[in-house]
Amino acid sequence: MIERLDIHSAGIPVLCRACEARHRGVCGALDPDQLVALAKTSSKHRVTSGAELIGDMEAVDGFSNILSGVVKLTKTLSDGREQIVGLQFAPDFLGRPFREESALTAQAATDVSLCSFPRATIEGMLKRSPGLEHRLLEQTLRELDEARDWMVTLGRKTAGEKVASFLMLIATYIDPEFDPRSGSAVFDLPLTRAEIADFLGLTIETVSRQLTKLKADKVIEIENNRRITVENIERLRFRAGL
Amino acid sequence: MIERLDIHSAGIPVLCRACEARHRGVCGALDPDQLVALAKTSSKHRVTSGAELIGDMEAVDGFSNILSGVVKLTKTLSDGREQIVGLQFAPDFLGRPFREESALTAQAATDVSLCSFPRATIEGMLKRSPGLEHRLLEQTLRELDEARDWMVTLGRKTAGEKVASFLMLIATYIDPEFDPRSGSAVFDLPLTRAEIADFLGLTIETVSRQLTKLKADKVIEIENNRRITVENIERLRFRAGL
DNA sequence: CGCGGCATTGATCCTGATCAAGCCCCGTGG
DNA sequence: CCACGGGGCTTGATCAGGATCAATGCCGCG
């Protein structure tokens, strides 16, 4: 394949060619010139599970696109109680323009690869490129919807429904070939039991019990504590409280 | 006062002159010409407590600025369990561009006055005026922060902390002369006990018991079931789990 | 006066938290 | 090869915070 003849790649930085963020993510709002400018100051890198991306220790300053992996956003009460307030998957945009992050920590839940840019680059582009801001608004609206859905789960669902809801959520984001009508899904949990508990407002023991109950009821299978198989997604959805 | 000489009002529609949304709300992003265009198709009106603004019954199509009053956003599970996922106060913007509202209902919690525009007007202006979209992004980011704060409350706080957190929230939004350092606040609850329960993921009885406990502990006073006086805000903040 | 909508209060129940072993899987070092 | 240890997970026993069920109180209003 001769790159210079490929109209779709014309003028697009090598760094960005295969990047999902260019299609579904915020970079989709940029024209080739802007991509080139952005690519000059951007860098790909990987971090391992547990690394802190935003928070007290600013491991990664500025902003990033998530290229792969799962990032968890947590809030901590002064006495140590924790709540995960969001999960981000590729190609989500990570970082908050126009505002110092509130008391929020972003941590890699799995190994994660990122494409990062300095704060100034993005903020400059936001000013000049309304399309970029529009994408950001769309992502923010989506996150707001997700946060509100989760508020219902936290406030009004039982432990069993919470765990089932969590599995539904992961299935839709993670299963490589998830097809809602296929009726089944297989995926690896990106979180430990303790993290799931922090996401659901439960304890580790309750999460464990509910998972074994789902297994006992043949709604899911569990391999190696991590790999989940859902035979019939509809049964799981039902257990999630619809 | 001779209006035409007032430079700040020059060319500004009468409808908008005194409107708070023009300062702190989304309309602040518009220049006088745009305000005029918007005012042509906008209309002020009031609705009474309980009216449904967005949802199955679209009482108000399009978008609105809240001029006064409190609007609650609720989600309902298929079996009837309800969760309030947000409260909106003047001069918040109400309505969701670029997307059919998810399964979300907006209802007047108190009597509310609104300034409404048809959907097409706003969407057109959003396309042409990046400043407007920027304001919208800012409000959305703020709502996202609030939603995430509330997730911590729902997932990790005790009933007592939840009720105290709710009072803190209302105090900061409602008390006409709330000053964080004054140390005290007086306000009317905009929600019934049942609504507070739906906001906090509790039952009506638990809300009632926690309120009487706060009263017994001299953290608050209650008049007429509605009017709350907080002598010492710091003590309340402490009860909210910091 | 009596009714209906909210709110408080009390008694009891039950879901999920807490406390406490013990297991499984793996990596490490003897 | 096995012993050891530790992290993550499961399982069991008990406890307790809120839910649920039920009665009663408080007002405003027709």
XYZ file of C-alpha atoms (C1' of nucleotides) in Angstrom, chain D residues 1-2 8-9 11-14 17 19 21-23 25:
14
model
C 9.998 -30.668 44.106
C 7.722 -28.858 47.855
C -7.508 -12.024 46.218
C -11.662 -14.521 46.854
C -17.956 -18.883 52.875
C -20.042 -18.883 57.440
C -21.892 -16.661 61.788
C -23.515 -12.728 63.856
C -28.788 0.117 60.034
C -36.834 -0.931 55.526
C -45.638 -2.362 58.729
C -48.783 0.048 61.566
C -50.666 3.715 64.346
C -50.486 13.427 65.061
